[in-house]
Amino acid sequence: MQCEEWLSKSEKILTDVKEWRKAHPKATFVEIEDEVHRRMMQLEAQLLQDAAQESSSRAWGKDMGEEAPRCSRCQAPLQARGQHARTVQGNGGESVTLLRTYGTCPHCGESFFPPR
């Protein structure tokens, strides 16, 4: 995500919180805090997804010219099995979807979806 997109998303969160506050004039400090936290977790999930997608191990294989990761069990080079998406849940409870090259070990059958 570009810097302008982050600024726009942050401004939208601020605008949404202000609108929420106007719609809930009797909200307690804790309720306001919960609403801000909920919206910030959405921004955090986007940041996590963008940062994870920047990983150099995201795409590898013969066509990419990158060295294949090694099997954690037997250290043999893995064979790429195409791009797969995996949705994980962050600590804040928001879902993050990662797109990575998925691989299997030709020797021991271990499968690998790089988290790094």
mmCIF file of C-alpha atoms in Angstrom:
data_model
loop_
_atom_site.group_PDB
_atom_site.id
_atom_site.type_symbol
_atom_site.label_atom_id
_atom_site.label_comp_id
_atom_site.label_asym_id
_atom_site.label_seq_id
_atom_site.Cartn_x
_atom_site.Cartn_y
_atom_site.Cartn_z
ATOM 1 C CA MET A 1 0.000 0.000 0.000
ATOM 2 C CA GLN A 2 1.351 3.442 -0.904
ATOM 3 C CA CYS A 3 1.826 6.229 1.643
ATOM 4 C CA GLU A 4 -1.094 8.177 0.162
ATOM 5 C CA GLU A 5 -3.358 5.157 0.605
ATOM 6 C CA TRP A 6 -2.307 4.838 4.269
ATOM 7 C CA LEU A 7 -2.982 8.502 4.883
ATOM 8 C CA SER A 8 -6.360 8.193 3.215
ATOM 9 C CA LYS A 9 -7.241 5.099 5.254
ATOM 10 C CA SER A 10 -6.138 6.834 8.483
ATOM 11 C CA GLU A 11 -8.208 9.914 7.658
ATOM 12 C CA LYS A 12 -11.221 7.696 6.950
ATOM 13 C CA ILE A 13 -10.824 6.027 10.350
ATOM 14 C CA LEU A 14 -10.668 9.435 12.052
ATOM 15 C CA THR A 15 -13.748 10.629 10.147
ATOM 16 C CA ASP A 16 -15.630 7.419 10.958
ATOM 17 C CA VAL A 17 -14.773 7.687 14.659
ATOM 18 C CA LYS A 18 -15.966 11.303 14.721
ATOM 19 C CA GLU A 19 -19.226 10.284 13.021
ATOM 20 C CA TRP A 20 -19.638 7.383 15.443
ATOM 21 C CA ARG A 21 -19.061 9.774 18.355
ATOM 22 C CA LYS A 22 -21.756 12.165 17.085
ATOM 23 C CA ALA A 23 -24.165 9.224 16.788
ATOM 24 C CA HIS A 24 -23.286 8.115 20.349
ATOM 25 C CA PRO A 25 -23.132 11.344 22.385
ATOM 26 C CA LYS A 26 -23.572 9.536 25.708
ATOM 27 C CA ALA A 27 -20.845 6.977 25.075
ATOM 28 C CA THR A 28 -18.503 6.427 27.980
ATOM 29 C CA PHE A 29 -14.757 6.801 27.661
ATOM 30 C CA VAL A 30 -14.417 3.001 27.630
ATOM 31 C CA GLU A 31 -16.984 2.700 24.809
ATOM 32 C CA ILE A 32 -15.127 5.348 22.806
ATOM 33 C CA GLU A 33 -11.857 3.564 23.475
ATOM 34 C CA ASP A 34 -13.356 0.241 22.334
ATOM 35 C CA GLU A 35 -14.618 1.801 19.094
ATOM 36 C CA VAL A 36 -11.250 3.428 18.350
ATOM 37 C CA HIS A 37 -9.465 0.174 19.159
ATOM 38 C CA ARG A 38 -11.746 -1.828 16.851
ATOM 39 C CA ARG A 39 -11.060 0.509 13.950
ATOM 40 C CA MET A 40 -7.320 0.633 14.629
ATOM 41 C CA MET A 41 -7.198 -3.173 14.539
ATOM 42 C CA GLN A 42 -8.468 -2.976 10.948
ATOM 43 C CA LEU A 43 -5.612 -0.635 10.080
ATOM 44 C CA GLU A 44 -3.138 -2.882 11.905
ATOM 45 C CA ALA A 45 -4.360 -5.922 9.954
ATOM 46 C CA GLN A 46 -3.797 -4.060 6.682
ATOM 47 C CA LEU A 47 -0.295 -3.087 7.799
ATOM 48 C CA LEU A 48 0.488 -6.690 8.779
ATOM 49 C CA GLN A 49 -0.787 -7.988 5.453
ATOM 50 C CA ASP A 50 1.196 -5.424 3.462
ATOM 51 C CA ALA A 51 4.386 -6.057 5.464
ATOM 52 C CA ALA A 52 4.071 -9.849 5.146
ATOM 53 C CA GLN A 53 3.492 -9.585 1.399
ATOM 54 C CA GLU A 54 6.809 -7.708 1.064
ATOM 55 C CA SER A 55 8.711 -10.833 2.146
ATOM 56 C CA SER A 56 11.290 -12.120 -0.313
ATOM 57 C CA SER A 57 10.144 -15.700 0.406
ATOM 58 C CA ARG A 58 6.639 -14.878 -0.849
ATOM 59 C CA ALA A 59 7.408 -16.030 -4.407
ATOM 60 C CA TRP A 60 10.072 -18.521 -5.406
ATOM 61 C CA GLY A 61 10.652 -21.341 -7.882
ATOM 62 C CA LYS A 62 12.303 -22.005 -11.229
ATOM 63 C CA ASP A 63 10.373 -19.310 -13.090
ATOM 64 C CA MET A 64 11.194 -16.710 -10.451
ATOM 65 C CA GLY A 65 14.954 -17.333 -10.559
ATOM 66 C CA GLU A 66 15.042 -17.538 -6.769
ATOM 67 C CA GLU A 67 16.588 -20.336 -4.764
ATOM 68 C CA ALA A 68 13.962 -22.632 -3.297
ATOM 69 C CA PRO A 69 13.570 -22.746 0.480
ATOM 70 C CA ARG A 70 14.819 -25.911 2.132
ATOM 71 C CA CYS A 71 12.708 -28.495 3.910
ATOM 72 C CA SER A 72 12.780 -27.974 7.667
ATOM 73 C CA ARG A 73 12.864 -31.744 8.181
ATOM 74 C CA CYS A 74 15.501 -33.018 5.700
ATOM 75 C CA GLN A 75 16.959 -29.791 4.216
ATOM 76 C CA ALA A 76 16.208 -30.817 0.598
ATOM 77 C CA PRO A 77 15.167 -27.997 -1.758
ATOM 78 C CA LEU A 78 11.375 -27.741 -1.956
ATOM 79 C CA GLN A 79 9.421 -27.961 -5.204
ATOM 80 C CA ALA A 80 7.068 -25.051 -5.915
ATOM 81 C CA ARG A 81 3.403 -26.044 -6.192
ATOM 82 C CA GLY A 82 1.944 -22.708 -7.279
ATOM 83 C CA GLN A 83 0.550 -19.751 -5.385
ATOM 84 C CA HIS A 84 -1.771 -20.403 -2.458
ATOM 85 C CA ALA A 85 -3.659 -17.998 -0.229
ATOM 86 C CA ARG A 86 -3.848 -18.536 3.501
ATOM 87 C CA THR A 87 -5.959 -16.495 5.881
ATOM 88 C CA VAL A 88 -4.579 -16.133 9.378
ATOM 89 C CA GLN A 89 -5.949 -14.310 12.361
ATOM 90 C CA GLY A 90 -3.768 -11.655 13.966
ATOM 91 C CA ASN A 91 -3.468 -11.023 17.696
ATOM 92 C CA GLY A 92 -6.040 -8.244 17.385
ATOM 93 C CA GLY A 93 -8.622 -10.656 15.998
ATOM 94 C CA GLU A 94 -8.603 -9.311 12.434
ATOM 95 C CA SER A 95 -8.067 -11.682 9.513
ATOM 96 C CA VAL A 96 -5.075 -11.255 7.222
ATOM 97 C CA THR A 97 -4.779 -13.026 3.868
ATOM 98 C CA LEU A 98 -1.319 -13.952 2.606
ATOM 99 C CA LEU A 99 -0.508 -15.080 -0.939
ATOM 100 C CA ARG A 100 2.634 -17.206 -1.137
ATOM 101 C CA THR A 101 4.312 -19.896 -3.196
ATOM 102 C CA TYR A 102 3.464 -23.240 -1.625
ATOM 103 C CA GLY A 103 6.016 -26.057 -1.801
ATOM 104 C CA THR A 104 6.528 -29.702 -0.987
ATOM 105 C CA CYS A 105 9.657 -31.713 -0.299
ATOM 106 C CA PRO A 106 10.320 -34.368 -2.971
ATOM 107 C CA HIS A 107 12.109 -36.552 -0.388
ATOM 108 C CA CYS A 108 10.001 -36.590 2.759
ATOM 109 C CA GLY A 109 6.721 -35.037 1.591
ATOM 110 C CA GLU A 110 6.824 -32.109 4.055
ATOM 111 C CA SER A 111 4.703 -29.194 2.820
ATOM 112 C CA PHE A 112 5.664 -25.575 3.257
ATOM 113 C CA PHE A 113 3.765 -22.302 3.230
ATOM 114 C CA PRO A 114 6.444 -19.747 4.053
ATOM 115 C CA PRO A 115 5.492 -17.526 6.956
ATOM 116 C CA ARG A 116 8.505 -15.246 6.599
#
